[in-house]
Amino acid sequence: MGASVTVYGMWKGWDSTPWENAAVIGAFGLLMLPAPPAVSLALYPYLKPAWSIAFEMLASVIYAVTARFLTNRVLLVIVIGSGVSFASTTFLPARAWGWPGLWYGLSMVIYGFFGGVMIHRLYLAGKLPRWPAWLGGIGLFAALAVPTNDVTEAPYYVFGGVVLAPLFLVCFARTQVRGVFARLCSVLGTLSYGVYVTHVPIRRILELVIAKYHLEYVPSWVFLIVVSVLASLLTVLLDRFYDRPVRRWLIARFIKRSVTANASARTHLGSGVPIRSAGQV
């Protein structure tokens, strides 16, 4: 969607991006790779929210490779180091979605990902504090309601990201939801990432429509509602006709085959007798 909006703008003369740069950005984007800095200072010019998805994929790969060596002490060092880096880079003028803010985005994702791993380990070990969920809910709404300005924004982000977010997670970690509320949480969880990804190109399309038909008088809250509704509807369609079928195919193609291969490897050739570990013999 982001690429189509950009190409349409270039065709109409509204976007000054050179065609060769657009081709390079598109080719890298198809592989989920950031645009080269020589072409664009934005990591993903066509879909700027993709920066966080790319960093989260990187964090997942790092965890998959290092999980067996990731002791609690090493994990603590990673969390503290990335937290300090996140806090310090927050005060830089460029953040997150561009090459100048690369370390900010990477530090934030590493801190959040491995901080979550540490909280999960504490939960499994029974060492996580038992704080009520309502306390986290009140704190979350209060934090979201805090007004900020150019002076207080960076300190607020540091305190909210490094301190408050983990505390909220601890409050919600033991929460069990049922019935209608559980279904509501499931729906919101399904919509969350899709809305996050699609709202930017939808917003750009609506901005073009507003400019073309001189609808600048439309209130901002109406614009917000329209973007939210369209992004939610598009997410539902993508989940139904793209995401779920692709996930089913991937699971059938790789996960089940891996399970079958592992089961075969644990069986004596030709005997059908499962191989026992030393502790079972």
PDB file of C-alpha atoms in Angstrom:
ATOM      1  CA  MET A   1       0.000   0.000   0.000  1.00  0.00           C
ATOM      2  CA  GLY A   2       2.751   2.424   0.913  1.00  0.00           C
ATOM      3  CA  ALA A   3       4.578   1.747  -2.346  1.00  0.00           C
ATOM      4  CA  SER A   4       1.423   2.214  -4.409  1.00  0.00           C
ATOM      5  CA  VAL A   5       0.689   5.554  -2.750  1.00  0.00           C
ATOM      6  CA  THR A   6       4.252   6.721  -3.382  1.00  0.00           C
ATOM      7  CA  VAL A   7       4.219   5.595  -7.020  1.00  0.00           C
ATOM      8  CA  TYR A   8       0.870   7.291  -7.586  1.00  0.00           C
ATOM      9  CA  GLY A   9       2.240  10.490  -6.074  1.00  0.00           C
ATOM     10  CA  MET A  10       5.313  10.294  -8.307  1.00  0.00           C
ATOM     11  CA  TRP A  11       3.123   9.743 -11.363  1.00  0.00           C
ATOM     12  CA  LYS A  12       1.015  12.766 -10.464  1.00  0.00           C
ATOM     13  CA  GLY A  13       4.078  14.856  -9.714  1.00  0.00           C
ATOM     14  CA  TRP A  14       3.297  15.197  -6.004  1.00  0.00           C
ATOM     15  CA  ASP A  15       6.279  13.108  -4.898  1.00  0.00           C
ATOM     16  CA  SER A  16       9.807  14.024  -5.980  1.00  0.00           C
ATOM     17  CA  THR A  17      11.361  10.612  -5.278  1.00  0.00           C
ATOM     18  CA  PRO A  18      13.468   9.517  -8.298  1.00  0.00           C
ATOM     19  CA  TRP A  19      12.136   6.415 -10.008  1.00  0.00           C
ATOM     20  CA  GLU A  20      15.420   4.542  -9.610  1.00  0.00           C
ATOM     21  CA  ASN A  21      15.400   5.229  -5.862  1.00  0.00           C
ATOM     22  CA  ALA A  22      11.808   4.059  -5.642  1.00  0.00           C
ATOM     23  CA  ALA A  23      12.760   0.803  -7.371  1.00  0.00           C
ATOM     24  CA  VAL A  24      15.628   0.179  -4.936  1.00  0.00           C
ATOM     25  CA  ILE A  25      13.437   0.958  -1.925  1.00  0.00           C
ATOM     26  CA  GLY A  26      10.732  -1.372  -3.229  1.00  0.00           C
ATOM     27  CA  ALA A  27      13.169  -4.223  -3.892  1.00  0.00           C
ATOM     28  CA  PHE A  28      14.664  -3.981  -0.410  1.00  0.00           C
ATOM     29  CA  GLY A  29      11.221  -3.651   1.147  1.00  0.00           C
ATOM     30  CA  LEU A  30      10.003  -6.869  -0.474  1.00  0.00           C
ATOM     31  CA  LEU A  31      12.800  -8.659   1.382  1.00  0.00           C
ATOM     32  CA  MET A  32      11.953  -6.827   4.621  1.00  0.00           C
ATOM     33  CA  LEU A  33      15.299  -5.040   4.407  1.00  0.00           C
ATOM     34  CA  PRO A  34      15.764  -1.352   5.212  1.00  0.00           C
ATOM     35  CA  ALA A  35      16.402   1.033   2.365  1.00  0.00           C
ATOM     36  CA  PRO A  36      20.105   1.829   1.846  1.00  0.00           C
ATOM     37  CA  PRO A  37      21.056   5.113   3.542  1.00  0.00           C
ATOM     38  CA  ALA A  38      22.375   6.422   0.215  1.00  0.00           C
ATOM     39  CA  VAL A  39      18.828   6.177  -1.145  1.00  0.00           C
ATOM     40  CA  SER A  40      16.733   7.179   1.855  1.00  0.00           C
ATOM     41  CA  LEU A  41      17.316   8.275   5.445  1.00  0.00           C
ATOM     42  CA  ALA A  42      14.131   6.422   6.411  1.00  0.00           C
ATOM     43  CA  LEU A  43      14.569   2.718   7.092  1.00  0.00           C
ATOM     44  CA  TYR A  44      11.264   1.850   5.427  1.00  0.00           C
ATOM     45  CA  PRO A  45      10.018   4.910   3.515  1.00  0.00           C
ATOM     46  CA  TYR A  46       6.961   3.151   2.104  1.00  0.00           C
ATOM     47  CA  LEU A  47       5.827   1.791   5.462  1.00  0.00           C
ATOM     48  CA  LYS A  48       7.553   3.504   8.352  1.00  0.00           C
ATOM     49  CA  PRO A  49       6.056   1.286  11.119  1.00  0.00           C
ATOM     50  CA  ALA A  50       7.932  -1.638   9.556  1.00  0.00           C
ATOM     51  CA  TRP A  51      11.078  -0.539  11.398  1.00  0.00           C
ATOM     52  CA  SER A  52       9.808  -2.009  14.671  1.00  0.00           C
ATOM     53  CA  ILE A  53       8.697  -5.245  12.993  1.00  0.00           C
ATOM     54  CA  ALA A  54      12.150  -5.645  11.462  1.00  0.00           C
ATOM     55  CA  PHE A  55      13.854  -5.062  14.809  1.00  0.00           C
ATOM     56  CA  GLU A  56      11.511  -7.502  16.539  1.00  0.00           C
ATOM     57  CA  MET A  57      12.292 -10.136  13.920  1.00  0.00           C
ATOM     58  CA  LEU A  58      15.987  -9.510  14.545  1.00  0.00           C
ATOM     59  CA  ALA A  59      15.494  -9.843  18.309  1.00  0.00           C
ATOM     60  CA  SER A  60      13.615 -13.120  17.778  1.00  0.00           C
ATOM     61  CA  VAL A  61      16.440 -14.496  15.639  1.00  0.00           C
ATOM     62  CA  ILE A  62      19.030 -13.445  18.224  1.00  0.00           C
ATOM     63  CA  TYR A  63      17.025 -15.157  20.953  1.00  0.00           C
ATOM     64  CA  ALA A  64      16.581 -18.331  18.909  1.00  0.00           C
ATOM     65  CA  VAL A  65      20.332 -18.548  18.353  1.00  0.00           C
ATOM     66  CA  THR A  66      21.403 -17.665  21.906  1.00  0.00           C
ATOM     67  CA  ALA A  67      18.583 -19.117  24.043  1.00  0.00           C
ATOM     68  CA  ARG A  68      20.549 -22.180  25.140  1.00  0.00           C
ATOM     69  CA  PHE A  69      23.419 -19.992  26.361  1.00  0.00           C
ATOM     70  CA  LEU A  70      21.255 -17.261  27.860  1.00  0.00           C
ATOM     71  CA  THR A  71      21.699 -17.663  31.595  1.00  0.00           C
ATOM     72  CA  ASN A  72      19.820 -15.410  33.980  1.00  0.00           C
ATOM     73  CA  ARG A  73      22.987 -13.453  34.675  1.00  0.00           C
ATOM     74  CA  VAL A  74      23.664 -12.860  30.979  1.00  0.00           C
ATOM     75  CA  LEU A  75      20.024 -11.937  30.454  1.00  0.00           C
ATOM     76  CA  LEU A  76      20.222  -9.387  33.263  1.00  0.00           C
ATOM     77  CA  VAL A  77      23.319  -7.820  31.696  1.00  0.00           C
ATOM     78  CA  ILE A  78      21.536  -7.550  28.328  1.00  0.00           C
ATOM     79  CA  VAL A  79      18.462  -5.962  29.900  1.00  0.00           C
ATOM     80  CA  ILE A  80      20.476  -3.436  31.909  1.00  0.00           C
ATOM     81  CA  GLY A  81      22.743  -2.580  28.974  1.00  0.00           C
ATOM     82  CA  SER A  82      19.903  -2.150  26.498  1.00  0.00           C
ATOM     83  CA  GLY A  83      17.907  -0.178  29.069  1.00  0.00           C
ATOM     84  CA  VAL A  84      20.776   2.264  29.554  1.00  0.00           C
ATOM     85  CA  SER A  85      21.208   2.537  25.781  1.00  0.00           C
ATOM     86  CA  PHE A  86      17.468   3.066  25.306  1.00  0.00           C
ATOM     87  CA  ALA A  87      17.388   5.783  27.957  1.00  0.00           C
ATOM     88  CA  SER A  88      20.414   7.629  26.578  1.00  0.00           C
ATOM     89  CA  THR A  89      19.453   7.471  22.897  1.00  0.00           C
ATOM     90  CA  THR A  90      15.947   8.738  23.659  1.00  0.00           C
ATOM     91  CA  PHE A  91      17.425  12.212  24.034  1.00  0.00           C
ATOM     92  CA  LEU A  92      18.857  12.189  20.520  1.00  0.00           C
ATOM     93  CA  PRO A  93      17.017  14.406  18.011  1.00  0.00           C
ATOM     94  CA  ALA A  94      16.399  11.525  15.559  1.00  0.00           C
ATOM     95  CA  ARG A  95      14.479   8.461  16.702  1.00  0.00           C
ATOM     96  CA  ALA A  96      13.322   5.051  15.620  1.00  0.00           C
ATOM     97  CA  TRP A  97      12.221   5.000  12.007  1.00  0.00           C
ATOM     98  CA  GLY A  98      15.291   6.534  10.312  1.00  0.00           C
ATOM     99  CA  TRP A  99      18.947   5.633   9.972  1.00  0.00           C
ATOM    100  CA  PRO A 100      20.006   8.475  12.321  1.00  0.00           C
ATOM    101  CA  GLY A 101      17.871   6.892  15.060  1.00  0.00           C
ATOM    102  CA  LEU A 102      18.929   3.308  14.389  1.00  0.00           C
ATOM    103  CA  TRP A 103      20.447   2.699  17.823  1.00  0.00           C
ATOM    104  CA  TYR A 104      17.419   4.162  19.566  1.00  0.00           C
ATOM    105  CA  GLY A 105      15.035   1.767  17.865  1.00  0.00           C
ATOM    106  CA  LEU A 106      17.331  -1.215  18.277  1.00  0.00           C
ATOM    107  CA  SER A 107      17.930  -0.484  21.966  1.00  0.00           C
ATOM    108  CA  MET A 108      14.221  -0.061  22.621  1.00  0.00           C
ATOM    109  CA  VAL A 109      13.300  -3.373  20.986  1.00  0.00           C
ATOM    110  CA  ILE A 110      16.152  -5.316  22.619  1.00  0.00           C
ATOM    111  CA  TYR A 111      15.193  -3.935  26.031  1.00  0.00           C
ATOM    112  CA  GLY A 112      11.515  -4.726  25.557  1.00  0.00           C
ATOM    113  CA  PHE A 113      12.072  -8.197  24.104  1.00  0.00           C
ATOM    114  CA  PHE A 114      14.643  -9.499  26.560  1.00  0.00           C
ATOM    115  CA  GLY A 115      13.000  -7.668  29.442  1.00  0.00           C
ATOM    116  CA  GLY A 116       9.881  -9.652  28.600  1.00  0.00           C
ATOM    117  CA  VAL A 117      11.922 -12.856  28.567  1.00  0.00           C
ATOM    118  CA  MET A 118      13.266 -12.037  32.028  1.00  0.00           C
ATOM    119  CA  ILE A 119       9.791 -11.323  33.405  1.00  0.00           C
ATOM    120  CA  HIS A 120       8.570 -14.599  31.899  1.00  0.00           C
ATOM    121  CA  ARG A 121      11.362 -16.503  33.614  1.00  0.00           C
ATOM    122  CA  LEU A 122      10.498 -14.884  36.929  1.00  0.00           C
ATOM    123  CA  TYR A 123       6.881 -15.877  36.340  1.00  0.00           C
ATOM    124  CA  LEU A 124       7.795 -19.509  35.662  1.00  0.00           C
ATOM    125  CA  ALA A 125      10.018 -19.568  38.748  1.00  0.00           C
ATOM    126  CA  GLY A 126       7.185 -18.235  40.904  1.00  0.00           C
ATOM    127  CA  LYS A 127       9.196 -15.140  41.822  1.00  0.00           C
ATOM    128  CA  LEU A 128       7.016 -12.562  40.120  1.00  0.00           C
ATOM    129  CA  PRO A 129       5.211 -10.221  42.544  1.00  0.00           C
ATOM    130  CA  ARG A 130       1.445 -10.672  42.751  1.00  0.00           C
ATOM    131  CA  TRP A 131       0.172  -7.204  41.965  1.00  0.00           C
ATOM    132  CA  PRO A 132      -3.496  -6.646  41.085  1.00  0.00           C
ATOM    133  CA  ALA A 133      -4.390  -6.041  37.460  1.00  0.00           C
ATOM    134  CA  TRP A 134      -6.606  -3.075  38.356  1.00  0.00           C
ATOM    135  CA  LEU A 135      -3.528  -1.287  39.680  1.00  0.00           C
ATOM    136  CA  GLY A 136      -1.816  -1.720  36.328  1.00  0.00           C
ATOM    137  CA  GLY A 137      -4.945  -0.557  34.500  1.00  0.00           C
ATOM    138  CA  ILE A 138      -5.225   2.624  36.530  1.00  0.00           C
ATOM    139  CA  GLY A 139      -1.518   3.287  36.128  1.00  0.00           C
ATOM    140  CA  LEU A 140      -1.666   2.715  32.379  1.00  0.00           C
ATOM    141  CA  PHE A 141      -4.566   5.104  31.832  1.00  0.00           C
ATOM    142  CA  ALA A 142      -2.910   7.680  34.072  1.00  0.00           C
ATOM    143  CA  ALA A 143       0.356   7.380  32.141  1.00  0.00           C
ATOM    144  CA  LEU A 144      -1.413   7.793  28.804  1.00  0.00           C
ATOM    145  CA  ALA A 145      -3.193  10.882  30.091  1.00  0.00           C
ATOM    146  CA  VAL A 146       0.002  12.738  31.024  1.00  0.00           C
ATOM    147  CA  PRO A 147       0.504  15.762  28.730  1.00  0.00           C
ATOM    148  CA  THR A 148       3.977  16.317  27.316  1.00  0.00           C
ATOM    149  CA  ASN A 149       5.828  19.041  25.472  1.00  0.00           C
ATOM    150  CA  ASP A 150       9.181  19.409  23.749  1.00  0.00           C
ATOM    151  CA  VAL A 151      10.967  19.587  27.100  1.00  0.00           C
ATOM    152  CA  THR A 152       9.234  16.748  28.958  1.00  0.00           C
ATOM    153  CA  GLU A 153       8.678  14.331  26.079  1.00  0.00           C
ATOM    154  CA  ALA A 154      12.046  12.538  26.168  1.00  0.00           C
ATOM    155  CA  PRO A 155      12.159  12.103  29.986  1.00  0.00           C
ATOM    156  CA  TYR A 156       8.577  10.863  29.870  1.00  0.00           C
ATOM    157  CA  TYR A 157       9.462   8.283  27.218  1.00  0.00           C
ATOM    158  CA  VAL A 158      12.429   7.099  29.269  1.00  0.00           C
ATOM    159  CA  PHE A 159      10.445   6.739  32.482  1.00  0.00           C
ATOM    160  CA  GLY A 160       7.490   5.174  30.699  1.00  0.00           C
ATOM    161  CA  GLY A 161       9.508   2.738  28.612  1.00  0.00           C
ATOM    162  CA  VAL A 162      12.196   1.724  31.083  1.00  0.00           C
ATOM    163  CA  VAL A 163      10.244   1.788  34.349  1.00  0.00           C
ATOM    164  CA  LEU A 164       6.474   1.897  33.902  1.00  0.00           C
ATOM    165  CA  ALA A 165       6.046  -0.593  31.045  1.00  0.00           C
ATOM    166  CA  PRO A 166       7.715  -3.495  32.921  1.00  0.00           C
ATOM    167  CA  LEU A 167       5.699  -2.675  36.051  1.00  0.00           C
ATOM    168  CA  PHE A 168       2.455  -2.737  34.076  1.00  0.00           C
ATOM    169  CA  LEU A 169       3.453  -6.073  32.574  1.00  0.00           C
ATOM    170  CA  VAL A 170       4.038  -7.504  36.042  1.00  0.00           C
ATOM    171  CA  CYS A 171       0.551  -6.365  37.067  1.00  0.00           C
ATOM    172  CA  PHE A 172      -1.080  -7.994  34.046  1.00  0.00           C
ATOM    173  CA  ALA A 173       1.063 -11.158  33.881  1.00  0.00           C
ATOM    174  CA  ARG A 174      -1.132 -13.234  36.200  1.00  0.00           C
ATOM    175  CA  THR A 175      -4.445 -11.893  34.940  1.00  0.00           C
ATOM    176  CA  GLN A 176      -6.928 -14.452  33.633  1.00  0.00           C
ATOM    177  CA  VAL A 177      -9.843 -13.261  31.531  1.00  0.00           C
ATOM    178  CA  ARG A 178     -12.949 -15.204  30.588  1.00  0.00           C
ATOM    179  CA  GLY A 179     -16.146 -14.851  28.647  1.00  0.00           C
ATOM    180  CA  VAL A 180     -16.910 -11.704  26.704  1.00  0.00           C
ATOM    181  CA  PHE A 181     -13.837  -9.894  27.974  1.00  0.00           C
ATOM    182  CA  ALA A 182     -11.614 -12.751  26.806  1.00  0.00           C
ATOM    183  CA  ARG A 183     -13.147 -12.591  23.332  1.00  0.00           C
ATOM    184  CA  LEU A 184     -12.703  -8.824  23.309  1.00  0.00           C
ATOM    185  CA  CYS A 185      -9.032  -9.212  24.215  1.00  0.00           C
ATOM    186  CA  SER A 186      -8.647 -11.781  21.438  1.00  0.00           C
ATOM    187  CA  VAL A 187     -10.190  -9.433  18.873  1.00  0.00           C
ATOM    188  CA  LEU A 188      -8.057  -6.501  19.983  1.00  0.00           C
ATOM    189  CA  GLY A 189      -4.961  -8.677  19.875  1.00  0.00           C
ATOM    190  CA  THR A 190      -5.803  -9.780  16.342  1.00  0.00           C
ATOM    191  CA  LEU A 191      -6.349  -6.202  15.212  1.00  0.00           C
ATOM    192  CA  SER A 192      -3.415  -4.583  16.981  1.00  0.00           C
ATOM    193  CA  TYR A 193      -0.536  -5.358  14.649  1.00  0.00           C
ATOM    194  CA  GLY A 194      -2.568  -5.041  11.477  1.00  0.00           C
ATOM    195  CA  VAL A 195      -3.906  -1.635  12.478  1.00  0.00           C
ATOM    196  CA  TYR A 196      -0.400  -0.561  13.444  1.00  0.00           C
ATOM    197  CA  VAL A 197       0.936  -1.499  10.007  1.00  0.00           C
ATOM    198  CA  THR A 198      -1.938  -0.353   7.787  1.00  0.00           C
ATOM    199  CA  HIS A 199      -2.924   2.923   9.428  1.00  0.00           C
ATOM    200  CA  VAL A 200      -0.008   4.844   7.886  1.00  0.00           C
ATOM    201  CA  PRO A 201      -0.771   4.149   4.193  1.00  0.00           C
ATOM    202  CA  ILE A 202      -4.489   4.614   4.876  1.00  0.00           C
ATOM    203  CA  ARG A 203      -3.739   7.955   6.489  1.00  0.00           C
ATOM    204  CA  ARG A 204      -1.634   8.987   3.507  1.00  0.00           C
ATOM    205  CA  ILE A 205      -4.412   8.059   1.089  1.00  0.00           C
ATOM    206  CA  LEU A 206      -6.956  10.058   3.086  1.00  0.00           C
ATOM    207  CA  GLU A 207      -4.592  13.027   3.228  1.00  0.00           C
ATOM    208  CA  LEU A 208      -4.392  12.949  -0.576  1.00  0.00           C
ATOM    209  CA  VAL A 209      -8.186  12.798  -0.782  1.00  0.00           C
ATOM    210  CA  ILE A 210      -8.518  15.729   1.618  1.00  0.00           C
ATOM    211  CA  ALA A 211      -6.030  17.786  -0.383  1.00  0.00           C
ATOM    212  CA  LYS A 212      -7.644  16.941  -3.727  1.00  0.00           C
ATOM    213  CA  TYR A 213     -11.210  17.723  -2.679  1.00  0.00           C
ATOM    214  CA  HIS A 214     -10.307  20.585  -0.300  1.00  0.00           C
ATOM    215  CA  LEU A 215     -11.714  18.906   2.792  1.00  0.00           C
ATOM    216  CA  GLU A 216      -9.364  20.614   5.226  1.00  0.00           C
ATOM    217  CA  TYR A 217     -12.349  21.684   7.293  1.00  0.00           C
ATOM    218  CA  VAL A 218     -12.996  18.079   8.394  1.00  0.00           C
ATOM    219  CA  PRO A 219     -12.343  17.849  12.173  1.00  0.00           C
ATOM    220  CA  SER A 220      -9.300  15.864  13.237  1.00  0.00           C
ATOM    221  CA  TRP A 221     -11.394  13.532  15.393  1.00  0.00           C
ATOM    222  CA  VAL A 222     -13.430  12.534  12.329  1.00  0.00           C
ATOM    223  CA  PHE A 223     -10.194  11.829  10.475  1.00  0.00           C
ATOM    224  CA  LEU A 224      -9.014   9.690  13.403  1.00  0.00           C
ATOM    225  CA  ILE A 225     -12.233   7.666  13.468  1.00  0.00           C
ATOM    226  CA  VAL A 226     -12.199   7.081   9.709  1.00  0.00           C
ATOM    227  CA  VAL A 227      -8.564   5.924   9.762  1.00  0.00           C
ATOM    228  CA  SER A 228      -9.255   3.616  12.717  1.00  0.00           C
ATOM    229  CA  VAL A 229     -12.337   2.058  11.135  1.00  0.00           C
ATOM    230  CA  LEU A 230     -10.728   1.556   7.723  1.00  0.00           C
ATOM    231  CA  ALA A 231      -7.550   0.116   9.244  1.00  0.00           C
ATOM    232  CA  SER A 232      -9.596  -2.258  11.414  1.00  0.00           C
ATOM    233  CA  LEU A 233     -11.706  -3.456   8.483  1.00  0.00           C
ATOM    234  CA  LEU A 234      -8.648  -3.958   6.301  1.00  0.00           C
ATOM    235  CA  THR A 235      -6.941  -5.864   9.109  1.00  0.00           C
ATOM    236  CA  VAL A 236      -9.926  -8.197   9.477  1.00  0.00           C
ATOM    237  CA  LEU A 237      -9.866  -8.931   5.743  1.00  0.00           C
ATOM    238  CA  LEU A 238      -6.109  -9.484   5.709  1.00  0.00           C
ATOM    239  CA  ASP A 239      -6.336 -11.772   8.724  1.00  0.00           C
ATOM    240  CA  ARG A 240      -9.144 -13.790   7.159  1.00  0.00           C
ATOM    241  CA  PHE A 241      -7.877 -14.142   3.609  1.00  0.00           C
ATOM    242  CA  TYR A 242      -4.098 -13.742   3.915  1.00  0.00           C
ATOM    243  CA  ASP A 243      -2.570 -14.124   7.361  1.00  0.00           C
ATOM    244  CA  ARG A 244      -4.430 -17.218   8.551  1.00  0.00           C
ATOM    245  CA  PRO A 245      -4.073 -19.180   5.286  1.00  0.00           C
ATOM    246  CA  VAL A 246      -0.369 -18.365   5.090  1.00  0.00           C
ATOM    247  CA  ARG A 247       0.191 -19.382   8.714  1.00  0.00           C
ATOM    248  CA  ARG A 248      -1.689 -22.645   8.193  1.00  0.00           C
ATOM    249  CA  TRP A 249       0.429 -23.402   5.144  1.00  0.00           C
ATOM    250  CA  LEU A 250       3.674 -22.593   6.952  1.00  0.00           C
ATOM    251  CA  ILE A 251       2.715 -24.757   9.936  1.00  0.00           C
ATOM    252  CA  ALA A 252       1.775 -27.661   7.695  1.00  0.00           C
ATOM    253  CA  ARG A 253       4.874 -27.180   5.568  1.00  0.00           C
ATOM    254  CA  PHE A 254       7.522 -26.762   8.245  1.00  0.00           C
ATOM    255  CA  ILE A 255       6.309 -27.354  11.804  1.00  0.00           C
ATOM    256  CA  LYS A 256       4.541 -30.677  11.235  1.00  0.00           C
ATOM    257  CA  ARG A 257       7.350 -31.916   9.017  1.00  0.00           C
ATOM    258  CA  SER A 258       9.865 -30.998  11.728  1.00  0.00           C
ATOM    259  CA  VAL A 259       7.844 -32.863  14.369  1.00  0.00           C
ATOM    260  CA  THR A 260       7.598 -35.923  12.125  1.00  0.00           C
ATOM    261  CA  ALA A 261      11.317 -35.851  11.395  1.00  0.00           C
ATOM    262  CA  ASN A 262      12.166 -35.592  15.090  1.00  0.00           C
ATOM    263  CA  ALA A 263       9.874 -38.506  15.897  1.00  0.00           C
ATOM    264  CA  SER A 264      11.516 -40.617  13.205  1.00  0.00           C
ATOM    265  CA  ALA A 265      14.976 -39.728  14.461  1.00  0.00           C
ATOM    266  CA  ARG A 266      14.037 -40.982  17.916  1.00  0.00           C
ATOM    267  CA  THR A 267      13.108 -44.414  16.609  1.00  0.00           C
ATOM    268  CA  HIS A 268      15.486 -47.290  15.848  1.00  0.00           C
ATOM    269  CA  LEU A 269      15.851 -47.857  12.149  1.00  0.00           C
ATOM    270  CA  GLY A 270      13.517 -50.642  11.136  1.00  0.00           C
ATOM    271  CA  SER A 271      12.698 -51.706  14.687  1.00  0.00           C
ATOM    272  CA  GLY A 272       9.987 -49.232  15.549  1.00  0.00           C
ATOM    273  CA  VAL A 273      11.333 -49.159  19.114  1.00  0.00           C
ATOM    274  CA  PRO A 274      11.671 -45.638  20.530  1.00  0.00           C
ATOM    275  CA  ILE A 275      15.167 -44.633  21.577  1.00  0.00           C
ATOM    276  CA  ARG A 276      15.367 -44.103  25.314  1.00  0.00           C
ATOM    277  CA  SER A 277      17.483 -41.564  27.046  1.00  0.00           C
ATOM    278  CA  ALA A 278      20.080 -42.550  29.610  1.00  0.00           C
ATOM    279  CA  GLY A 279      17.716 -41.572  32.397  1.00  0.00           C
ATOM    280  CA  GLN A 280      15.003 -43.901  31.095  1.00  0.00           C
ATOM    281  CA  VAL A 281      17.177 -46.991  30.733  1.00  0.00           C
TER     282      VAL A 281
END
